[in-house]
PDB file of C-alpha atoms in Angstrom:
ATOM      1  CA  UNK W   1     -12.964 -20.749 -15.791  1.00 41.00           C
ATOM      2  CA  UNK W   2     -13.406 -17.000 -15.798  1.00 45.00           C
ATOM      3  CA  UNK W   3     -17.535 -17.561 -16.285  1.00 46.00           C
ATOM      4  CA  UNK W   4     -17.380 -19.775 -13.559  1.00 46.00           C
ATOM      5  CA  UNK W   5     -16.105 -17.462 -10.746  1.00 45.00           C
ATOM      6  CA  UNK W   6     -18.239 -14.644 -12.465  1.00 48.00           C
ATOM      7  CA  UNK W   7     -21.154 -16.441 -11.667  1.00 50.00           C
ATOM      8  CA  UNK W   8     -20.084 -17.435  -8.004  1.00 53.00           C
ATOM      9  CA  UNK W   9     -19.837 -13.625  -6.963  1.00 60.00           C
ATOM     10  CA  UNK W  10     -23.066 -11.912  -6.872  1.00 72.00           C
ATOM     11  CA  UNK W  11     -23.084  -8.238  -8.392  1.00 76.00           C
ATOM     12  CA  UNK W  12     -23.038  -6.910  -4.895  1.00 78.00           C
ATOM     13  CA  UNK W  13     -20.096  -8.214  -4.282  1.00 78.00           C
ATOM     14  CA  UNK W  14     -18.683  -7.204  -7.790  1.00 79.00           C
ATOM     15  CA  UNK W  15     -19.954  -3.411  -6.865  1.00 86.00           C
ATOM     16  CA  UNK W  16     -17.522  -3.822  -3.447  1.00 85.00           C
ATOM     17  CA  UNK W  17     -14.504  -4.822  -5.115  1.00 83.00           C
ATOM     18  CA  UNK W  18     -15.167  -1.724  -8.197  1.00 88.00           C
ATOM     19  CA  UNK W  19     -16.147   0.825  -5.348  1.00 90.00           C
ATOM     20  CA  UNK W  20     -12.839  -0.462  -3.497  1.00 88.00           C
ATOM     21  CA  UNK W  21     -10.928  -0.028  -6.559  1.00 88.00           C
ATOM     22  CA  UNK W  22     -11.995   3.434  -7.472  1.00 92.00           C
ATOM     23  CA  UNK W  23     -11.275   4.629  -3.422  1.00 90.00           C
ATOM     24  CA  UNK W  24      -8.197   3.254  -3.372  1.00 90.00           C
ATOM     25  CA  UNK W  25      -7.181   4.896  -7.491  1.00 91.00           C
ATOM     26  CA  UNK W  26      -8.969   8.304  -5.755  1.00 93.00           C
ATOM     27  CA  UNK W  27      -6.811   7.999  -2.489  1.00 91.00           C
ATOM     28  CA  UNK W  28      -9.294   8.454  -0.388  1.00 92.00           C
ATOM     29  CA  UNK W  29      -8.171   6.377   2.239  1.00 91.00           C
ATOM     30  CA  UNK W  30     -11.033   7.281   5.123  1.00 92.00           C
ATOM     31  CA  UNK W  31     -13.698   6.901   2.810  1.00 91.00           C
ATOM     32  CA  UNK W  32     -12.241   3.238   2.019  1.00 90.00           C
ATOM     33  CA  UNK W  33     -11.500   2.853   6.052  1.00 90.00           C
ATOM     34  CA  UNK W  34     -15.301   3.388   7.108  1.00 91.00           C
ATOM     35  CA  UNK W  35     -16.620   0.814   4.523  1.00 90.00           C
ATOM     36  CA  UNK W  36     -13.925  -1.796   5.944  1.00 88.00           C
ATOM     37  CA  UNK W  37     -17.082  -4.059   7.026  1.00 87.00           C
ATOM     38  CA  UNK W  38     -18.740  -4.309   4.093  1.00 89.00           C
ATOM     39  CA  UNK W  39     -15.181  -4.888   2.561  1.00 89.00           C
ATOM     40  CA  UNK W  40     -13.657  -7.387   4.747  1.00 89.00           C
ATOM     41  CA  UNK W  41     -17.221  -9.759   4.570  1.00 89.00           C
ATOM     42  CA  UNK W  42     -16.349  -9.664   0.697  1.00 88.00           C
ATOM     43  CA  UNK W  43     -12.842 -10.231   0.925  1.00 88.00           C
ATOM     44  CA  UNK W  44     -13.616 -13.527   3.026  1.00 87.00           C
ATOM     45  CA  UNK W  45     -17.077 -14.157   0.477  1.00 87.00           C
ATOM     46  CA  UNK W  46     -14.883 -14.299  -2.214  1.00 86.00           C
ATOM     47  CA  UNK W  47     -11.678 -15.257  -1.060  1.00 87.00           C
ATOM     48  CA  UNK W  48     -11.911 -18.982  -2.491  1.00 87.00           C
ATOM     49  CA  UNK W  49     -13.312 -18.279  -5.561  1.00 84.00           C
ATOM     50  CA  UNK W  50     -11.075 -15.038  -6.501  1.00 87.00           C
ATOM     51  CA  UNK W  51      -8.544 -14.768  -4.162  1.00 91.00           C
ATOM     52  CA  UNK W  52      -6.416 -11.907  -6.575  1.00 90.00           C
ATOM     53  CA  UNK W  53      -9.817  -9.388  -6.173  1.00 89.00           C
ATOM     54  CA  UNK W  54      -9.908 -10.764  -2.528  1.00 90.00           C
ATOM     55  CA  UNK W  55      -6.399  -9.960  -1.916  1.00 92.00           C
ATOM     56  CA  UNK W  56      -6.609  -6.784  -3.609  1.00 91.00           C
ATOM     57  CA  UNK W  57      -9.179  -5.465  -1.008  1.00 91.00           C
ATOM     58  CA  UNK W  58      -7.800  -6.719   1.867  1.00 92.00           C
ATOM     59  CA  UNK W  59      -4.023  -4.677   0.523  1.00 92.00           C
ATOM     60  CA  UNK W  60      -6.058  -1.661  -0.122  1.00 92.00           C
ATOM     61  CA  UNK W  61      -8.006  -1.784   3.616  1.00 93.00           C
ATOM     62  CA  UNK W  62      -4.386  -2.365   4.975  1.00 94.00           C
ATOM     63  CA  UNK W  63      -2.806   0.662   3.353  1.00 92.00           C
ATOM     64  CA  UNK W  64      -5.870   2.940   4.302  1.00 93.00           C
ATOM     65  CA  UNK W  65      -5.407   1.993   7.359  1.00 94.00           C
ATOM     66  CA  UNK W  66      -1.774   2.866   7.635  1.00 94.00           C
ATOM     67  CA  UNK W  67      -2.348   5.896   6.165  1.00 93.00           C
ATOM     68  CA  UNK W  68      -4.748   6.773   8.630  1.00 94.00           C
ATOM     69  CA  UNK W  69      -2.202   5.718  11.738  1.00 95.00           C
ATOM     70  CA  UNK W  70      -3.349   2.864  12.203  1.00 95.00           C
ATOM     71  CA  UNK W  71      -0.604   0.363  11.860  1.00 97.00           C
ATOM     72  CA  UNK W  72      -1.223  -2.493  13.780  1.00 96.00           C
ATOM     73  CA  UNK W  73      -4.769  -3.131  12.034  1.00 95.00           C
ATOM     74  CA  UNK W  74      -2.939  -2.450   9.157  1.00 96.00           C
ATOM     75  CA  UNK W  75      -0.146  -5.276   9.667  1.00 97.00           C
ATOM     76  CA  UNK W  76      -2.839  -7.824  10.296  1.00 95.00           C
ATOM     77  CA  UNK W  77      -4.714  -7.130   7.230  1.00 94.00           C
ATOM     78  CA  UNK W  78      -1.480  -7.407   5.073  1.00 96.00           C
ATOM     79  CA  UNK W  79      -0.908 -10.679   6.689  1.00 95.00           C
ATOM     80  CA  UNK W  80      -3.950 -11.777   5.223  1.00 92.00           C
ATOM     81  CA  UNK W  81      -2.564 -10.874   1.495  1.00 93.00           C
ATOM     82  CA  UNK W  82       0.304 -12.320   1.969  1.00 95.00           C
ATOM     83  CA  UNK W  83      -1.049 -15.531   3.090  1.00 94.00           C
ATOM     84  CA  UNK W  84      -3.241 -15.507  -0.160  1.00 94.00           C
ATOM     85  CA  UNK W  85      -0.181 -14.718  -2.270  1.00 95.00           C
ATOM     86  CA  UNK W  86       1.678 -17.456  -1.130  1.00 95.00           C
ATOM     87  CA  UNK W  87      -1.031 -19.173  -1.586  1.00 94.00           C
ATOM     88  CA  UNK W  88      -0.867 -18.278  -5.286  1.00 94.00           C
ATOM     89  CA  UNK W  89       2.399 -18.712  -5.886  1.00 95.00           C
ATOM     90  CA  UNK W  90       2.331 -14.875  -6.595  1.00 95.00           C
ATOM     91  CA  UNK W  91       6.110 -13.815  -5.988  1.00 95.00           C
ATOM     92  CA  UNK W  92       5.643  -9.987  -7.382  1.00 93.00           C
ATOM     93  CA  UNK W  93       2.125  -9.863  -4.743  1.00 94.00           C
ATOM     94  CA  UNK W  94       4.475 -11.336  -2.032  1.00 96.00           C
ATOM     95  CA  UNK W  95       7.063  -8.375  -2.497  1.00 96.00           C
ATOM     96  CA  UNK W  96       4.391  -5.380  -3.008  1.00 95.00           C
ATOM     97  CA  UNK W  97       3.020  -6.629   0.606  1.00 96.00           C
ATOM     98  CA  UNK W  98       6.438  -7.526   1.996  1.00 97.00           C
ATOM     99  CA  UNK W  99       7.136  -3.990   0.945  1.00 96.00           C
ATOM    100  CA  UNK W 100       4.003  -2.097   2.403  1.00 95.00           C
ATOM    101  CA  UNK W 101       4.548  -4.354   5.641  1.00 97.00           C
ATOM    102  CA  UNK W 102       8.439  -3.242   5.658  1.00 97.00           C
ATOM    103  CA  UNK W 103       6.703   0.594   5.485  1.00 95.00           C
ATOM    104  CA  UNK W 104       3.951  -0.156   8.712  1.00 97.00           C
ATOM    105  CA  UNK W 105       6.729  -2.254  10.617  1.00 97.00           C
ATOM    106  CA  UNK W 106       9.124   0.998  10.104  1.00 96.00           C
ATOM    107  CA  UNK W 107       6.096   3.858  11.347  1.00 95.00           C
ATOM    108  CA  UNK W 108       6.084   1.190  14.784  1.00 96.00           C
ATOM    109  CA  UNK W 109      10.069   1.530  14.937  1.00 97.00           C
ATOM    110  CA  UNK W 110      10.228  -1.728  14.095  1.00 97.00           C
ATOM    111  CA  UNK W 111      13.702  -0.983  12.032  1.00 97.00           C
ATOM    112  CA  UNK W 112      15.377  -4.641  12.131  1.00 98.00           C
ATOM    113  CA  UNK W 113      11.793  -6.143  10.635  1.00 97.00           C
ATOM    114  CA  UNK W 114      11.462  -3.776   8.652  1.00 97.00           C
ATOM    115  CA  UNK W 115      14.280  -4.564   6.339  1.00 97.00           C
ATOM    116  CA  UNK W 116      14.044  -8.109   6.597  1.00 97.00           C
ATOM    117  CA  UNK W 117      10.939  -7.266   4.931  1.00 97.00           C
ATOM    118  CA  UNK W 118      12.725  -4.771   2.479  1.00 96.00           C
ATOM    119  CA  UNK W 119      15.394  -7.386   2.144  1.00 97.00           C
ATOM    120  CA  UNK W 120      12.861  -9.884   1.219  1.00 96.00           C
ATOM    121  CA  UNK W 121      11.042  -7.582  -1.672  1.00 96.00           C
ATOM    122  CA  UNK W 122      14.225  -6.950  -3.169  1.00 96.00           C
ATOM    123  CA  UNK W 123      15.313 -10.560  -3.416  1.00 95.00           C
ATOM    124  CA  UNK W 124      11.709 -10.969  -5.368  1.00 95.00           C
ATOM    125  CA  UNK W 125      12.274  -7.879  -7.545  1.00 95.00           C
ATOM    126  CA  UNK W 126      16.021  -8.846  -8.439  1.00 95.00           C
ATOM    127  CA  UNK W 127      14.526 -12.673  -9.832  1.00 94.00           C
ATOM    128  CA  UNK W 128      11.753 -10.986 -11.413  1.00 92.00           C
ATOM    129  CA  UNK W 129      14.180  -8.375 -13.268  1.00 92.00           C
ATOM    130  CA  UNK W 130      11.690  -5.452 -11.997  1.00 89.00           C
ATOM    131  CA  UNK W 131      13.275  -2.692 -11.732  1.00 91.00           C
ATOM    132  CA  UNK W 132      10.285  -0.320 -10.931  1.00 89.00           C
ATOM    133  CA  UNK W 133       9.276  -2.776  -7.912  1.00 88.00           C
ATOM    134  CA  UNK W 134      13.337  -2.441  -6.684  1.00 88.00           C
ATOM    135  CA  UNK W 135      13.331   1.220  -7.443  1.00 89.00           C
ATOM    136  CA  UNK W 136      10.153   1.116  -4.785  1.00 87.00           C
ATOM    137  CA  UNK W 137      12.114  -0.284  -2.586  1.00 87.00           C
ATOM    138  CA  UNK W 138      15.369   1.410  -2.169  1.00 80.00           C
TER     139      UNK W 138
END
């Protein structure tokens, strides 16, 4: 239940995942980059009991850090949503990472992976019938 997982985050944690939410709605990408620490530790902290808020941070620390150049870091913190929406049966989560990995695998050159991973998010998006998640990626 919802009161359950409430109570097995403590409010410091809670205050991560809001001040990761507002950095990553603000765009401030460096800001959300040098806090990656305190981030990640509540990403794992959490992970079990609210693995949607734990994937959430771990995206957002991945895009910062693509944003920011670098890629590789950011790759292997997408991996770590992905895993969790698989996880979760979460097919939309799956193609919003397959997409923002397609994006990082493209800045290495990485064309042919690239759109496998495209390829992939569109499959997703074409089941789902979303057309703004297939409009992201073409």
């Amino acid at each position: 239940s919802t009161r359950t997982v409430q109570k097995a985050i403590s409010a410091d944690q809670m205050m991560v995942g809001k001040i990761v939410h507002e950095l990553a709605a603000a765009g401030d990408w460096q800001t959300l980059a040098d806090m990656e620490g305190e981030a990640l530790q509540t990403a794992l902290s959490i992970k079990d009991a609210w693995p949607r808020e734990a994937a959430f941070i771990y995206d957002k620390l991945g895009i910062s850090f693509e944003k920011l150049g670098q890629v590789s870091k950011a790759i292997e913190l997408l991996q770590n949503v992905l895993a969790i929406h698989d996880d979760l049966g979460d097919q939309v989560g799956r193609a919003n990472v397959c997409t923002n990995l397609g994006l990082c695998h493209s800045d290495l050159g990485h064309h042919l992976k690239a759109i496998k991973l495209f390829h992939q998010a569109m499959a997703i998006y074409e089941l789902m019938h979303n057309r703004a998640g297939q409009a992201i990626v073409c």
